[in-house]
Amino acid sequence: MPGTGLWRTKSVEQSISDTDEPDTRLRRNLTAWDLTVFGVAVVIGAGIFTLTARAAGDLAGPSVALAFVLAAVACALAALCYAEFASTVPVAGSAYTFSYATFGEFIAWIIGWDLVLEFAVGAAAVGKGWSAYLQVVGGYVFGKGFTTTTTIFGLHVDWGALLLIVVLATLLTVGTKLSSRVSLVITGIKVAIVLFVIFYGLSFVKSANYAPFIPDSAPPTATSATGVDQSLFSTLAGGATSTYGVFGFLAAASLVFFAFIGFDVVATTAEETKDPQRAVPRGIFGSLAIVTVLYVAVSLVVVGMQSYKELATSAEPAGRKTLASAFAVNGSDWAATIISIGALAGLTTVVMVLMLGQTRVLFAMSRDGLLPRGLAKTSKFGTPGRATMLVSFLVAIAATFFEADKLEEMVNVGTLFAFILVSAGVWVLRKSRPDLKRGFRVPWVPVIPILAILACLWLMLNLSVLTWLRFLAWMVLGVVVYFVYSRRNSLLGKRMKEDADSV
C-alpha cells in the first residue's frame, strides 16, 4: 500500500502511465548501441585524462591500477541493481524515479536533489577542464598567448566553458538521437586516443617503476591530504595522512570512482529507448566493461612510464599532472599534443551526457510536481526543452564564473549515496512487488544488493572530511526546499487528497 505524507509512494504503474501524457511524452528512438555509446561517452573523459596521474602520484603509487579494479567492482554491483530497476520502471529520472516507487516521496526528493551533485556539478567541473584543454590546444594553433578566460568589469569569465555549454544545449534540445550520433563520432576519437596511450606508452615502460607496488605511507607535506582534506576513514582510524600506504590506496579507489561516473546516465534515458527492458541493461554492462579494461590498462602503462613520485602534484601553479605529462617527461611532446586534443574531444561528450542526465531527472521531478510543472513540457523535437534550457543556464553560470575545486569528490559522494539507495531499493521492491515484470533480475538477492551497499559505503568513508561537510550542507538545503515548495505542490499528494475528499 502507498504510504502517506513524507513516505507516500508512486506506484510503478502510475509512473509508466504518466509517460503517455501528450505534453510530457518523450520520443522513443534509442537502441542498446546508442546507450552503450552514451555510457562510454560520459565515462571515458575527465577521469582517464586527469585523475589517473593524480591518484598515482598523490595517493596510491603503482597500485592505482588495483584502485581502479576496486572502484569498478563497486560500480558493477550497483550496475546490476540499476539494470533491474531500469528494466522494471522504464521511466526518465533514474534513481529518483526508482526511489519514489520504493522509499516514498521524501527520499525520492533527497535523491533527486543529490543527483544535482553528480550531473550538474559534474558537468560544470568537466566544462572547466574542457576550457583548460582548449587553451592548451589553442596555444599550439594560435600561439602561447591564446587564452580561454578574460576579465569583464572585474569579473573573471571563462568564455571557453560558456561556448561549450551553449553548443551542447542546442544539440540536446534538437534531440537525443542526434546527440547520440555526435557522441559516437567523438567517442570513437577518444577511444582511439586511449588505445594510442596504451600501445605507444608501452615502449616507455620500465619494470622498476612498479616497485614498491603499494608505497609506504608518507609523512605530511605541503600537498599531502591532511586535516579536513584527508579521508574520513583515515581520520577515524587515527592516520596522519592519506598519502600512500593502505589509507592512500583506499582513498585512491574512492577518488578514481569519479572516472566511472556516468554509466547510470544510461538509466535516465529508459523512457526514450525502444526496448528498455533489454537495451538498458545491455547499455549499462557494455559501457562499464569497455571502460574498466581501458582504465586498468592505461593506469598500468602510465605508472610504468615514470616513477609515481614524478606524477605527484607539486605546489607550482601548473603542478597538476595528467596523462600527457608522462609522455612529455619521456621527451615525446608530439604525443602529449595528440593526447591533449583527444582529451578535448573526450571531455565534450562527458559534459553533454551529464547535462542530458540532469535534464531527465529535473523532467521527472517537475512532472511529479516537486518542481514547477512547466519544466516537464516537451518541445516539438520530443525533448524536455525547458528543462534543458534551465540546466544549461545553471551549468553555464557555474562553469563560466566559478572556480572548480574539490568538485570531483563532491560528485563522488552524491553518486555513491544514490547507488546505496538504488541497491537497497531492489531488495525492497522484490519484497513489496514480486508481481512486477522484470526484464532483468539481479542474481542472489539480497546478497548482491547488500554487497553493493557495503562497497559504496566503504568508498564514501574514504572521501575527505571536507567533502562530507559540504555534502551534509547541500542535503540540509534540499530538505528546506522540499518542505517550503515541493511537499505542497506534489502531484501525488494532490491526487491522494482528492481521493480522500471523494470518499
Short mmCIF file of C-alpha atoms in Angstrom, two decimals:
data_model
loop_
_atom_site.label_atom_id
_atom_site.label_comp_id
_atom_site.label_asym_id
_atom_site.label_seq_id
_atom_site.Cartn_x
_atom_site.Cartn_y
_atom_site.Cartn_z
CA MET A 1 0.00 0.00 0.00
CA PRO A 2 1.24 3.53 -0.73
CA GLY A 3 2.34 5.49 2.30
CA THR A 4 1.14 8.92 3.32
CA GLY A 5 2.85 12.22 3.96
CA LEU A 6 6.62 12.05 3.60
CA TRP A 7 6.55 8.35 2.73
CA ARG A 8 3.82 8.31 0.08
CA THR A 9 4.97 6.18 -2.83
CA LYS A 10 4.19 6.49 -6.51
CA SER A 11 3.26 3.11 -7.98
CA VAL A 12 5.23 1.66 -10.86
CA GLU A 13 2.02 1.55 -12.89
CA GLN A 14 1.38 5.26 -12.28
CA SER A 15 4.96 6.17 -13.24
CA ILE A 16 4.62 4.30 -16.53
CA SER A 17 1.14 5.74 -17.15
CA ASP A 18 2.48 9.30 -16.76
CA THR A 19 4.80 8.76 -19.72
CA ASP A 20 1.76 8.76 -22.02
CA GLU A 21 0.69 12.33 -21.20
CA PRO A 22 0.71 14.18 -24.58
CA ASP A 23 2.51 17.30 -23.30
CA THR A 24 5.18 15.35 -21.42
CA ARG A 25 5.81 12.44 -23.77
CA LEU A 26 9.39 11.69 -24.80
CA ARG A 27 10.26 10.19 -28.18
CA ARG A 28 11.40 6.54 -28.09
CA ASN A 29 14.22 6.14 -30.62
CA LEU A 30 17.31 4.91 -28.73
CA THR A 31 18.80 1.41 -29.03
CA ALA A 32 21.19 -0.66 -26.90
CA TRP A 33 24.04 0.53 -29.13
CA ASP A 34 23.05 4.18 -28.56
CA LEU A 35 23.01 3.60 -24.80
CA THR A 36 26.41 1.90 -24.85
CA VAL A 37 27.81 4.88 -26.76
CA PHE A 38 26.27 7.27 -24.23
CA GLY A 39 27.80 5.27 -21.38
CA VAL A 40 31.29 5.11 -22.88
CA ALA A 41 30.99 8.75 -23.98
CA VAL A 42 30.46 10.04 -20.46
CA VAL A 43 32.63 7.58 -18.54
CA ILE A 44 35.78 7.94 -20.65
CA GLY A 45 36.64 11.55 -20.05
CA ALA A 46 37.62 13.57 -17.03
CA GLY A 47 38.74 10.57 -15.01
CA ILE A 48 41.03 8.89 -17.50
CA PHE A 49 42.65 12.11 -18.72
CA THR A 50 43.16 13.89 -15.40
CA LEU A 51 42.71 11.57 -12.41
CA THR A 52 45.00 8.64 -13.28
CA ALA A 53 48.24 10.54 -12.79
CA ARG A 54 46.94 12.43 -9.76
CA ALA A 55 45.71 9.28 -7.99
CA ALA A 56 49.03 7.52 -8.62
CA GLY A 57 51.27 10.44 -7.67
CA ASP A 58 49.36 11.75 -4.66
CA LEU A 59 47.69 8.68 -3.16
CA ALA A 60 48.29 5.13 -4.35
CA GLY A 61 51.53 4.89 -6.31
CA PRO A 62 51.63 1.95 -8.78
CA SER A 63 48.67 0.32 -7.00
CA VAL A 64 46.38 2.83 -8.73
CA ALA A 65 45.57 0.05 -11.23
CA LEU A 66 44.22 -2.04 -8.35
CA ALA A 67 42.31 1.01 -7.10
CA PHE A 68 40.55 1.17 -10.47
CA VAL A 69 39.59 -2.50 -10.11
CA LEU A 70 38.17 -1.89 -6.62
CA ALA A 71 36.12 1.07 -7.87
CA ALA A 72 34.94 -1.00 -10.86
CA VAL A 73 33.71 -3.79 -8.57
CA ALA A 74 31.60 -1.31 -6.60
CA CYS A 75 30.23 0.09 -9.88
CA ALA A 76 29.45 -3.38 -11.23
CA LEU A 77 27.48 -4.34 -8.12
CA ALA A 78 25.49 -1.11 -8.31
CA ALA A 79 25.07 -1.57 -12.07
CA LEU A 80 23.25 -4.87 -11.50
CA CYS A 81 20.72 -3.05 -9.31
CA TYR A 82 20.35 -0.17 -11.77
CA ALA A 83 19.72 -2.64 -14.59
CA GLU A 84 16.87 -4.36 -12.73
CA PHE A 85 15.23 -1.08 -11.79
CA ALA A 86 15.55 0.41 -15.27
CA SER A 87 14.07 -2.72 -16.88
CA THR A 88 11.20 -2.72 -14.36
CA VAL A 89 10.47 1.02 -14.32
CA PRO A 90 11.47 2.27 -17.82
CA VAL A 91 10.82 5.92 -16.96
CA ALA A 92 13.00 9.04 -17.07
CA GLY A 93 14.60 10.05 -13.77
CA SER A 94 16.85 7.10 -12.89
CA ALA A 95 17.47 6.79 -9.13
CA TYR A 96 14.86 9.45 -8.36
CA THR A 97 12.06 7.51 -10.07
CA PHE A 98 13.20 4.21 -8.56
CA SER A 99 13.23 5.69 -5.04
CA TYR A 100 9.74 7.18 -5.49
CA ALA A 101 8.39 3.68 -6.13
CA THR A 102 10.11 2.09 -3.14
CA PHE A 103 11.02 4.52 -0.34
CA GLY A 104 8.49 7.28 -0.83
CA GLU A 105 8.39 10.91 -1.89
CA PHE A 106 10.76 12.44 0.66
CA ILE A 107 13.61 10.01 -0.06
CA ALA A 108 12.93 10.40 -3.79
CA TRP A 109 13.28 14.17 -3.44
CA ILE A 110 16.52 13.76 -1.49
CA ILE A 111 17.88 11.53 -4.26
CA GLY A 112 16.79 13.94 -6.98
CA TRP A 113 18.45 16.80 -5.11
CA ASP A 114 21.51 14.65 -4.55
CA LEU A 115 21.79 13.82 -8.27
CA VAL A 116 22.44 17.51 -8.96
CA LEU A 117 25.86 16.88 -7.39
CA GLU A 118 26.56 14.15 -9.93
CA PHE A 119 25.15 15.65 -13.09
CA ALA A 120 25.06 19.46 -12.91
CA VAL A 121 28.10 19.99 -10.69
CA GLY A 122 29.94 17.31 -12.63
CA ALA A 123 29.11 18.98 -15.95
CA ALA A 124 30.33 22.35 -14.67
CA ALA A 125 33.57 20.89 -13.34
CA VAL A 126 34.31 18.99 -16.55
CA GLY A 127 33.36 22.09 -18.56
CA LYS A 128 36.13 23.97 -16.76
CA GLY A 129 38.54 21.19 -17.64
CA TRP A 130 37.44 21.30 -21.28
CA SER A 131 38.17 25.02 -21.40
CA ALA A 132 41.64 24.45 -19.95
CA TYR A 133 42.41 21.86 -22.65
CA LEU A 134 41.01 24.21 -25.31
CA GLN A 135 43.53 26.79 -24.13
CA VAL A 136 46.36 24.24 -24.47
CA VAL A 137 45.30 23.16 -27.96
CA GLY A 138 44.64 26.78 -28.96
CA GLY A 139 48.16 27.60 -27.86
CA TYR A 140 49.53 25.09 -30.37
CA VAL A 141 47.45 26.65 -33.18
CA PHE A 142 47.41 30.38 -32.39
CA GLY A 143 50.47 30.75 -30.20
CA LYS A 144 51.09 30.71 -26.45
CA GLY A 145 49.18 33.97 -25.94
CA PHE A 146 45.86 32.23 -26.62
CA THR A 147 43.57 32.10 -23.57
CA THR A 148 40.00 30.97 -22.90
CA THR A 149 39.48 33.33 -19.98
CA THR A 150 39.03 37.08 -19.78
CA THR A 151 38.02 39.77 -17.30
CA ILE A 152 34.87 41.85 -17.80
CA PHE A 153 34.12 44.66 -15.31
CA GLY A 154 36.48 42.99 -12.86
CA LEU A 155 34.70 39.63 -13.22
CA HIS A 156 36.66 36.54 -14.25
CA VAL A 157 34.88 34.95 -17.24
CA ASP A 158 35.64 31.55 -18.77
CA TRP A 159 34.30 32.02 -22.31
CA GLY A 160 35.60 28.62 -23.40
CA ALA A 161 33.33 26.79 -20.96
CA LEU A 162 30.41 29.04 -21.90
CA LEU A 163 30.89 28.29 -25.60
CA LEU A 164 30.82 24.55 -24.95
CA ILE A 165 27.63 24.69 -22.86
CA VAL A 166 25.77 26.78 -25.48
CA VAL A 167 26.65 24.37 -28.31
CA LEU A 168 25.73 21.28 -26.29
CA ALA A 169 22.47 22.84 -25.09
CA THR A 170 21.47 23.29 -28.73
CA LEU A 171 22.29 19.66 -29.56
CA LEU A 172 20.33 18.31 -26.59
CA THR A 173 17.30 20.46 -27.43
CA VAL A 174 17.21 19.22 -31.04
CA GLY A 175 17.15 15.59 -29.93
CA THR A 176 18.90 12.76 -28.11
CA LYS A 177 19.26 10.71 -31.31
CA LEU A 178 21.33 13.48 -32.91
CA SER A 179 23.24 13.82 -29.64
CA SER A 180 23.97 10.09 -29.78
CA ARG A 181 25.35 10.38 -33.33
CA VAL A 182 27.64 13.24 -32.31
CA SER A 183 28.71 11.20 -29.27
CA LEU A 184 29.52 8.22 -31.50
CA VAL A 185 31.97 10.23 -33.61
CA ILE A 186 33.68 11.95 -30.67
CA THR A 187 33.73 8.77 -28.58
CA GLY A 188 35.48 6.96 -31.43
CA ILE A 189 38.16 9.65 -31.42
CA LYS A 190 38.85 9.48 -27.70
CA VAL A 191 38.83 5.68 -27.56
CA ALA A 192 41.45 5.78 -30.32
CA ILE A 193 43.49 8.23 -28.21
CA VAL A 194 43.23 5.96 -25.17
CA LEU A 195 44.41 2.98 -27.25
CA PHE A 196 47.27 5.16 -28.51
CA VAL A 197 48.28 5.90 -24.91
CA ILE A 198 48.29 2.19 -24.09
CA PHE A 199 50.23 0.85 -27.07
CA TYR A 200 52.65 3.73 -27.64
CA GLY A 201 53.19 4.16 -23.91
CA LEU A 202 54.30 0.52 -23.61
CA SER A 203 57.57 1.46 -25.34
CA PHE A 204 58.48 3.71 -22.37
CA VAL A 205 57.52 1.30 -19.58
CA LYS A 206 60.24 0.33 -17.07
CA SER A 207 59.56 -2.54 -14.68
CA ALA A 208 61.44 -0.75 -11.88
CA ASN A 209 58.70 1.88 -11.74
CA TYR A 210 56.22 -0.69 -10.40
CA ALA A 211 58.14 -1.15 -7.14
CA PRO A 212 57.01 -0.75 -4.44
CA PHE A 213 53.52 -1.56 -5.68
CA ILE A 214 51.91 -0.08 -2.55
CA PRO A 215 54.41 2.52 -1.22
CA ASP A 216 54.83 3.07 2.50
CA SER A 217 52.73 5.85 4.00
CA ALA A 218 54.46 9.22 3.54
CA PRO A 219 54.81 11.92 6.21
CA PRO A 220 52.70 15.07 5.73
CA THR A 221 53.94 17.65 3.19
CA ALA A 222 52.59 20.86 1.66
CA THR A 223 50.48 18.89 -0.83
CA SER A 224 49.56 15.90 1.38
CA ALA A 225 45.96 15.06 2.22
CA THR A 226 45.82 16.05 5.90
CA GLY A 227 43.25 17.57 8.27
CA VAL A 228 39.84 18.05 6.64
CA ASP A 229 41.42 17.12 3.29
CA GLN A 230 42.30 13.57 4.40
CA SER A 231 39.81 10.74 4.16
CA LEU A 232 37.16 10.30 6.83
CA PHE A 233 38.25 6.70 7.39
CA SER A 234 41.91 7.61 7.96
CA THR A 235 40.78 10.36 10.35
CA LEU A 236 38.61 7.95 12.36
CA ALA A 237 41.40 5.34 12.32
CA GLY A 238 43.97 7.85 13.56
CA GLY A 239 46.02 8.02 10.36
CA ALA A 240 48.16 11.14 9.89
CA THR A 241 47.78 11.31 6.11
CA SER A 242 46.15 9.64 3.09
CA THR A 243 49.34 9.85 1.02
CA TYR A 244 50.43 6.32 0.02
CA GLY A 245 50.16 3.25 2.20
CA VAL A 246 46.86 1.43 2.74
CA PHE A 247 44.97 4.65 3.50
CA GLY A 248 46.29 6.19 0.31
CA PHE A 249 45.29 3.15 -1.75
CA LEU A 250 41.75 3.23 -0.34
CA ALA A 251 41.48 6.99 -0.85
CA ALA A 252 42.63 6.50 -4.46
CA ALA A 253 39.86 3.96 -5.06
CA SER A 254 37.32 6.49 -3.81
CA LEU A 255 38.83 9.23 -5.99
CA VAL A 256 39.07 7.22 -9.22
CA PHE A 257 35.45 6.22 -8.73
CA PHE A 258 34.86 9.61 -10.41
CA ALA A 259 36.31 8.05 -13.56
CA PHE A 260 33.42 5.56 -13.69
CA ILE A 261 30.63 8.01 -13.05
CA GLY A 262 28.17 8.21 -15.90
CA PHE A 263 27.08 4.64 -16.61
CA ASP A 264 23.94 5.35 -14.56
CA VAL A 265 23.07 8.12 -17.05
CA VAL A 266 22.02 5.24 -19.31
CA ALA A 267 19.19 4.50 -16.88
CA THR A 268 17.87 8.09 -17.13
CA THR A 269 17.14 7.59 -20.84
CA ALA A 270 14.99 4.46 -20.36
CA GLU A 271 11.83 6.35 -21.37
CA GLU A 272 13.42 7.26 -24.73
CA THR A 273 14.53 3.70 -25.51
CA LYS A 274 12.73 1.41 -27.96
CA ASP A 275 13.09 -1.78 -25.90
CA PRO A 276 14.19 -0.60 -22.43
CA GLN A 277 13.83 -3.99 -20.72
CA ARG A 278 16.63 -5.39 -22.88
CA ALA A 279 18.50 -2.33 -24.15
CA VAL A 280 19.15 -0.57 -20.83
CA PRO A 281 20.91 -3.49 -19.07
CA ARG A 282 22.99 -4.12 -22.21
CA GLY A 283 23.93 -0.45 -22.42
CA ILE A 284 24.96 -0.33 -18.76
CA PHE A 285 27.05 -3.50 -18.74
CA GLY A 286 28.53 -2.90 -22.18
CA SER A 287 29.82 0.56 -21.34
CA LEU A 288 31.10 -0.49 -17.90
CA ALA A 289 33.02 -3.49 -19.28
CA ILE A 290 34.70 -1.45 -22.02
CA VAL A 291 35.89 1.35 -19.77
CA THR A 292 37.14 -0.95 -16.99
CA VAL A 293 39.52 -2.75 -19.34
CA LEU A 294 40.77 0.54 -20.79
CA TYR A 295 41.24 2.19 -17.37
CA VAL A 296 43.28 -0.63 -15.87
CA ALA A 297 45.47 -0.81 -18.99
CA VAL A 298 46.07 2.96 -19.06
CA SER A 299 46.92 3.15 -15.36
CA LEU A 300 49.43 0.29 -15.65
CA VAL A 301 51.12 1.99 -18.61
CA VAL A 302 51.26 5.47 -17.05
CA VAL A 303 52.82 4.35 -13.75
CA GLY A 304 55.26 2.19 -15.72
CA MET A 305 56.41 5.14 -17.84
CA GLN A 306 57.80 7.16 -14.93
CA SER A 307 58.17 6.99 -11.16
CA TYR A 308 54.93 7.59 -9.30
CA LYS A 309 56.74 10.31 -7.30
CA GLU A 310 57.18 12.31 -10.52
CA LEU A 311 53.41 12.18 -11.03
CA ALA A 312 52.73 13.81 -7.65
CA THR A 313 51.02 17.19 -7.63
CA SER A 314 53.55 19.96 -6.92
CA ALA A 315 52.99 23.34 -5.30
CA GLU A 316 53.61 25.26 -8.54
CA PRO A 317 50.62 26.79 -10.39
CA ALA A 318 50.89 24.16 -13.15
CA GLY A 319 51.73 21.39 -10.73
CA ARG A 320 48.85 19.01 -11.51
CA LYS A 321 49.95 16.12 -13.72
CA THR A 322 47.90 14.48 -16.49
CA LEU A 323 48.30 11.63 -18.97
CA ALA A 324 50.11 13.99 -21.31
CA SER A 325 52.67 14.74 -18.57
CA ALA A 326 54.04 11.19 -18.68
CA PHE A 327 54.78 11.48 -22.41
CA ALA A 328 56.27 14.97 -22.09
CA VAL A 329 58.67 13.72 -19.40
CA ASN A 330 59.81 10.98 -21.79
CA GLY A 331 60.56 13.57 -24.49
CA SER A 332 57.53 12.79 -26.64
CA ASP A 333 55.92 16.23 -26.89
CA TRP A 334 54.07 15.35 -30.10
CA ALA A 335 52.31 12.51 -28.29
CA ALA A 336 51.42 14.87 -25.44
CA THR A 337 49.83 17.19 -28.02
CA ILE A 338 47.76 14.37 -29.52
CA ILE A 339 46.58 13.34 -26.06
CA SER A 340 45.55 16.92 -25.28
CA ILE A 341 43.43 17.01 -28.44
CA GLY A 342 41.90 13.67 -27.50
CA ALA A 343 41.11 14.97 -24.03
CA LEU A 344 39.33 17.94 -25.59
CA ALA A 345 37.11 15.57 -27.58
CA GLY A 346 36.62 13.30 -24.60
CA LEU A 347 35.50 16.00 -22.21
CA THR A 348 32.99 17.28 -24.78
CA THR A 349 30.90 14.13 -24.63
CA VAL A 350 31.21 13.92 -20.84
CA VAL A 351 29.62 17.34 -20.40
CA MET A 352 26.92 16.57 -22.97
CA VAL A 353 25.79 13.30 -21.38
CA LEU A 354 25.92 14.69 -17.83
CA MET A 355 23.68 17.55 -18.96
CA LEU A 356 21.35 15.03 -20.62
CA GLY A 357 21.12 13.06 -17.38
CA GLN A 358 20.38 16.17 -15.31
CA THR A 359 17.60 17.35 -17.63
CA ARG A 360 15.89 13.93 -17.43
CA VAL A 361 15.97 14.00 -13.62
CA LEU A 362 14.51 17.54 -13.50
CA PHE A 363 11.95 16.48 -16.11
CA ALA A 364 10.77 13.60 -13.93
CA MET A 365 10.68 15.71 -10.76
CA SER A 366 8.71 18.51 -12.42
CA ARG A 367 6.25 16.02 -13.95
CA ASP A 368 5.57 14.87 -10.38
CA GLY A 369 5.05 18.47 -9.22
CA LEU A 370 8.09 18.54 -6.93
CA LEU A 371 9.48 21.23 -9.23
CA PRO A 372 7.42 23.66 -11.38
CA ARG A 373 5.32 21.62 -13.85
CA GLY A 374 6.30 23.87 -16.73
CA LEU A 375 9.72 22.20 -16.80
CA ALA A 376 8.05 18.94 -17.90
CA LYS A 377 6.79 20.37 -21.19
CA THR A 378 8.39 18.73 -24.21
CA SER A 379 9.43 20.62 -27.33
CA LYS A 380 8.49 19.92 -30.96
CA PHE A 381 11.58 17.70 -31.09
CA GLY A 382 10.18 15.44 -28.34
CA THR A 383 12.80 16.57 -25.81
CA PRO A 384 12.35 18.39 -22.47
CA GLY A 385 13.29 21.77 -23.93
CA ARG A 386 12.55 23.92 -20.88
CA ALA A 387 14.42 21.63 -18.50
CA THR A 388 17.34 21.56 -20.94
CA MET A 389 17.46 25.36 -21.04
CA LEU A 390 17.36 25.64 -17.24
CA VAL A 391 20.11 23.05 -16.74
CA SER A 392 22.22 24.65 -19.45
CA PHE A 393 21.83 28.07 -17.84
CA LEU A 394 22.83 26.84 -14.38
CA VAL A 395 25.77 24.79 -15.66
CA ALA A 396 26.92 27.71 -17.82
CA ILE A 397 26.85 30.11 -14.85
CA ALA A 398 28.82 27.70 -12.66
CA ALA A 399 31.37 26.82 -15.36
CA THR A 400 31.79 30.40 -16.58
CA PHE A 401 32.13 32.32 -13.33
CA PHE A 402 33.18 29.87 -10.60
CA GLU A 403 36.44 28.05 -9.98
CA ALA A 404 36.32 24.25 -9.94
CA ASP A 405 37.86 22.95 -6.71
CA LYS A 406 37.19 19.67 -4.93
CA LEU A 407 34.25 19.06 -7.27
CA GLU A 408 35.30 15.52 -8.20
CA GLU A 409 34.82 14.35 -4.63
CA MET A 410 31.51 16.21 -4.31
CA VAL A 411 30.31 14.38 -7.40
CA ASN A 412 31.54 11.08 -5.94
CA VAL A 413 29.78 11.39 -2.59
CA GLY A 414 26.49 12.32 -4.26
CA THR A 415 26.67 9.44 -6.71
CA LEU A 416 27.65 6.83 -4.12
CA PHE A 417 24.74 7.89 -1.92
CA ALA A 418 22.37 7.41 -4.86
CA PHE A 419 23.89 4.00 -5.58
CA ILE A 420 23.27 2.90 -1.99
CA LEU A 421 19.57 3.75 -2.14
CA VAL A 422 19.10 2.15 -5.56
CA SER A 423 20.76 -1.05 -4.31
CA ALA A 424 18.54 -1.12 -1.23
CA GLY A 425 15.52 -0.34 -3.40
CA VAL A 426 15.93 -3.52 -5.45
CA TRP A 427 15.63 -5.60 -2.30
CA VAL A 428 12.62 -3.59 -1.06
CA LEU A 429 10.76 -3.78 -4.39
CA ARG A 430 11.37 -7.55 -4.62
CA LYS A 431 9.57 -7.87 -1.27
CA SER A 432 6.79 -5.34 -1.87
CA ARG A 433 6.07 -6.02 -5.57
CA PRO A 434 7.12 -9.57 -6.53
CA ASP A 435 4.43 -9.49 -9.26
CA LEU A 436 6.17 -6.88 -11.42
CA LYS A 437 7.60 -7.88 -14.79
CA ARG A 438 11.38 -7.59 -14.69
CA GLY A 439 13.32 -7.65 -17.96
CA PHE A 440 16.50 -8.19 -15.94
CA ARG A 441 16.79 -9.72 -12.47
CA VAL A 442 19.70 -9.24 -10.07
CA PRO A 443 21.03 -12.67 -9.06
CA TRP A 444 21.44 -13.72 -5.41
CA VAL A 445 19.16 -11.13 -3.82
CA PRO A 446 19.71 -9.89 -1.11
CA VAL A 447 23.43 -10.79 -1.21
CA ILE A 448 24.30 -8.65 -4.26
CA PRO A 449 22.40 -5.52 -3.08
CA ILE A 450 23.98 -5.80 0.38
CA LEU A 451 27.47 -6.13 -1.14
CA ALA A 452 26.75 -3.11 -3.37
CA ILE A 453 25.66 -1.05 -0.35
CA LEU A 454 28.75 -2.02 1.67
CA ALA A 455 31.12 -1.34 -1.24
CA CYS A 456 29.65 2.11 -1.90
CA LEU A 457 29.58 2.99 1.80
CA TRP A 458 33.22 1.95 2.10
CA LEU A 459 34.20 4.23 -0.77
CA MET A 460 32.23 7.08 0.80
CA LEU A 461 34.14 6.67 4.07
CA ASN A 462 37.39 7.11 2.15
CA LEU A 463 36.38 10.53 0.81
CA SER A 464 37.68 13.63 2.58
CA VAL A 465 36.16 15.10 5.74
CA LEU A 466 35.60 18.41 3.91
CA THR A 467 33.63 16.61 1.21
CA TRP A 468 31.34 15.10 3.84
CA LEU A 469 30.75 18.51 5.44
CA ARG A 470 29.84 20.07 2.08
CA PHE A 471 27.59 17.11 1.24
CA LEU A 472 25.67 17.43 4.51
CA ALA A 473 25.22 21.19 3.97
CA TRP A 474 23.82 20.55 0.47
CA MET A 475 21.40 17.92 1.80
CA VAL A 476 20.13 20.26 4.53
CA LEU A 477 19.39 22.89 1.87
CA GLY A 478 17.48 20.26 -0.12
CA VAL A 479 15.32 19.38 2.90
CA VAL A 480 14.41 23.06 3.30
CA VAL A 481 13.38 23.34 -0.37
CA TYR A 482 11.21 20.22 -0.07
CA PHE A 483 9.21 21.49 2.89
CA VAL A 484 8.92 25.04 1.52
CA TYR A 485 7.80 24.13 -2.03
CA SER A 486 7.81 20.51 -3.15
CA ARG A 487 5.66 18.90 -0.47
CA ARG A 488 2.82 21.40 -1.02
CA ASN A 489 2.91 21.07 -4.82
CA SER A 490 3.35 17.30 -5.11
CA LEU A 491 1.03 15.90 -7.79
CA LEU A 492 0.84 12.59 -5.92
CA GLY A 493 -0.11 14.43 -2.74
CA LYS A 494 -2.88 16.31 -4.55
CA ARG A 495 -4.23 13.06 -6.05
CA MET A 496 -4.29 11.38 -2.65
CA LYS A 497 -6.10 14.38 -1.15
CA GLU A 498 -8.69 14.33 -3.95
CA ASP A 499 -9.23 10.60 -3.43
CA ALA A 500 -9.67 11.14 0.31
CA ASP A 501 -12.15 14.00 -0.24
CA SER A 502 -14.21 11.92 -2.66
CA VAL A 503 -14.68 9.10 -0.16
#
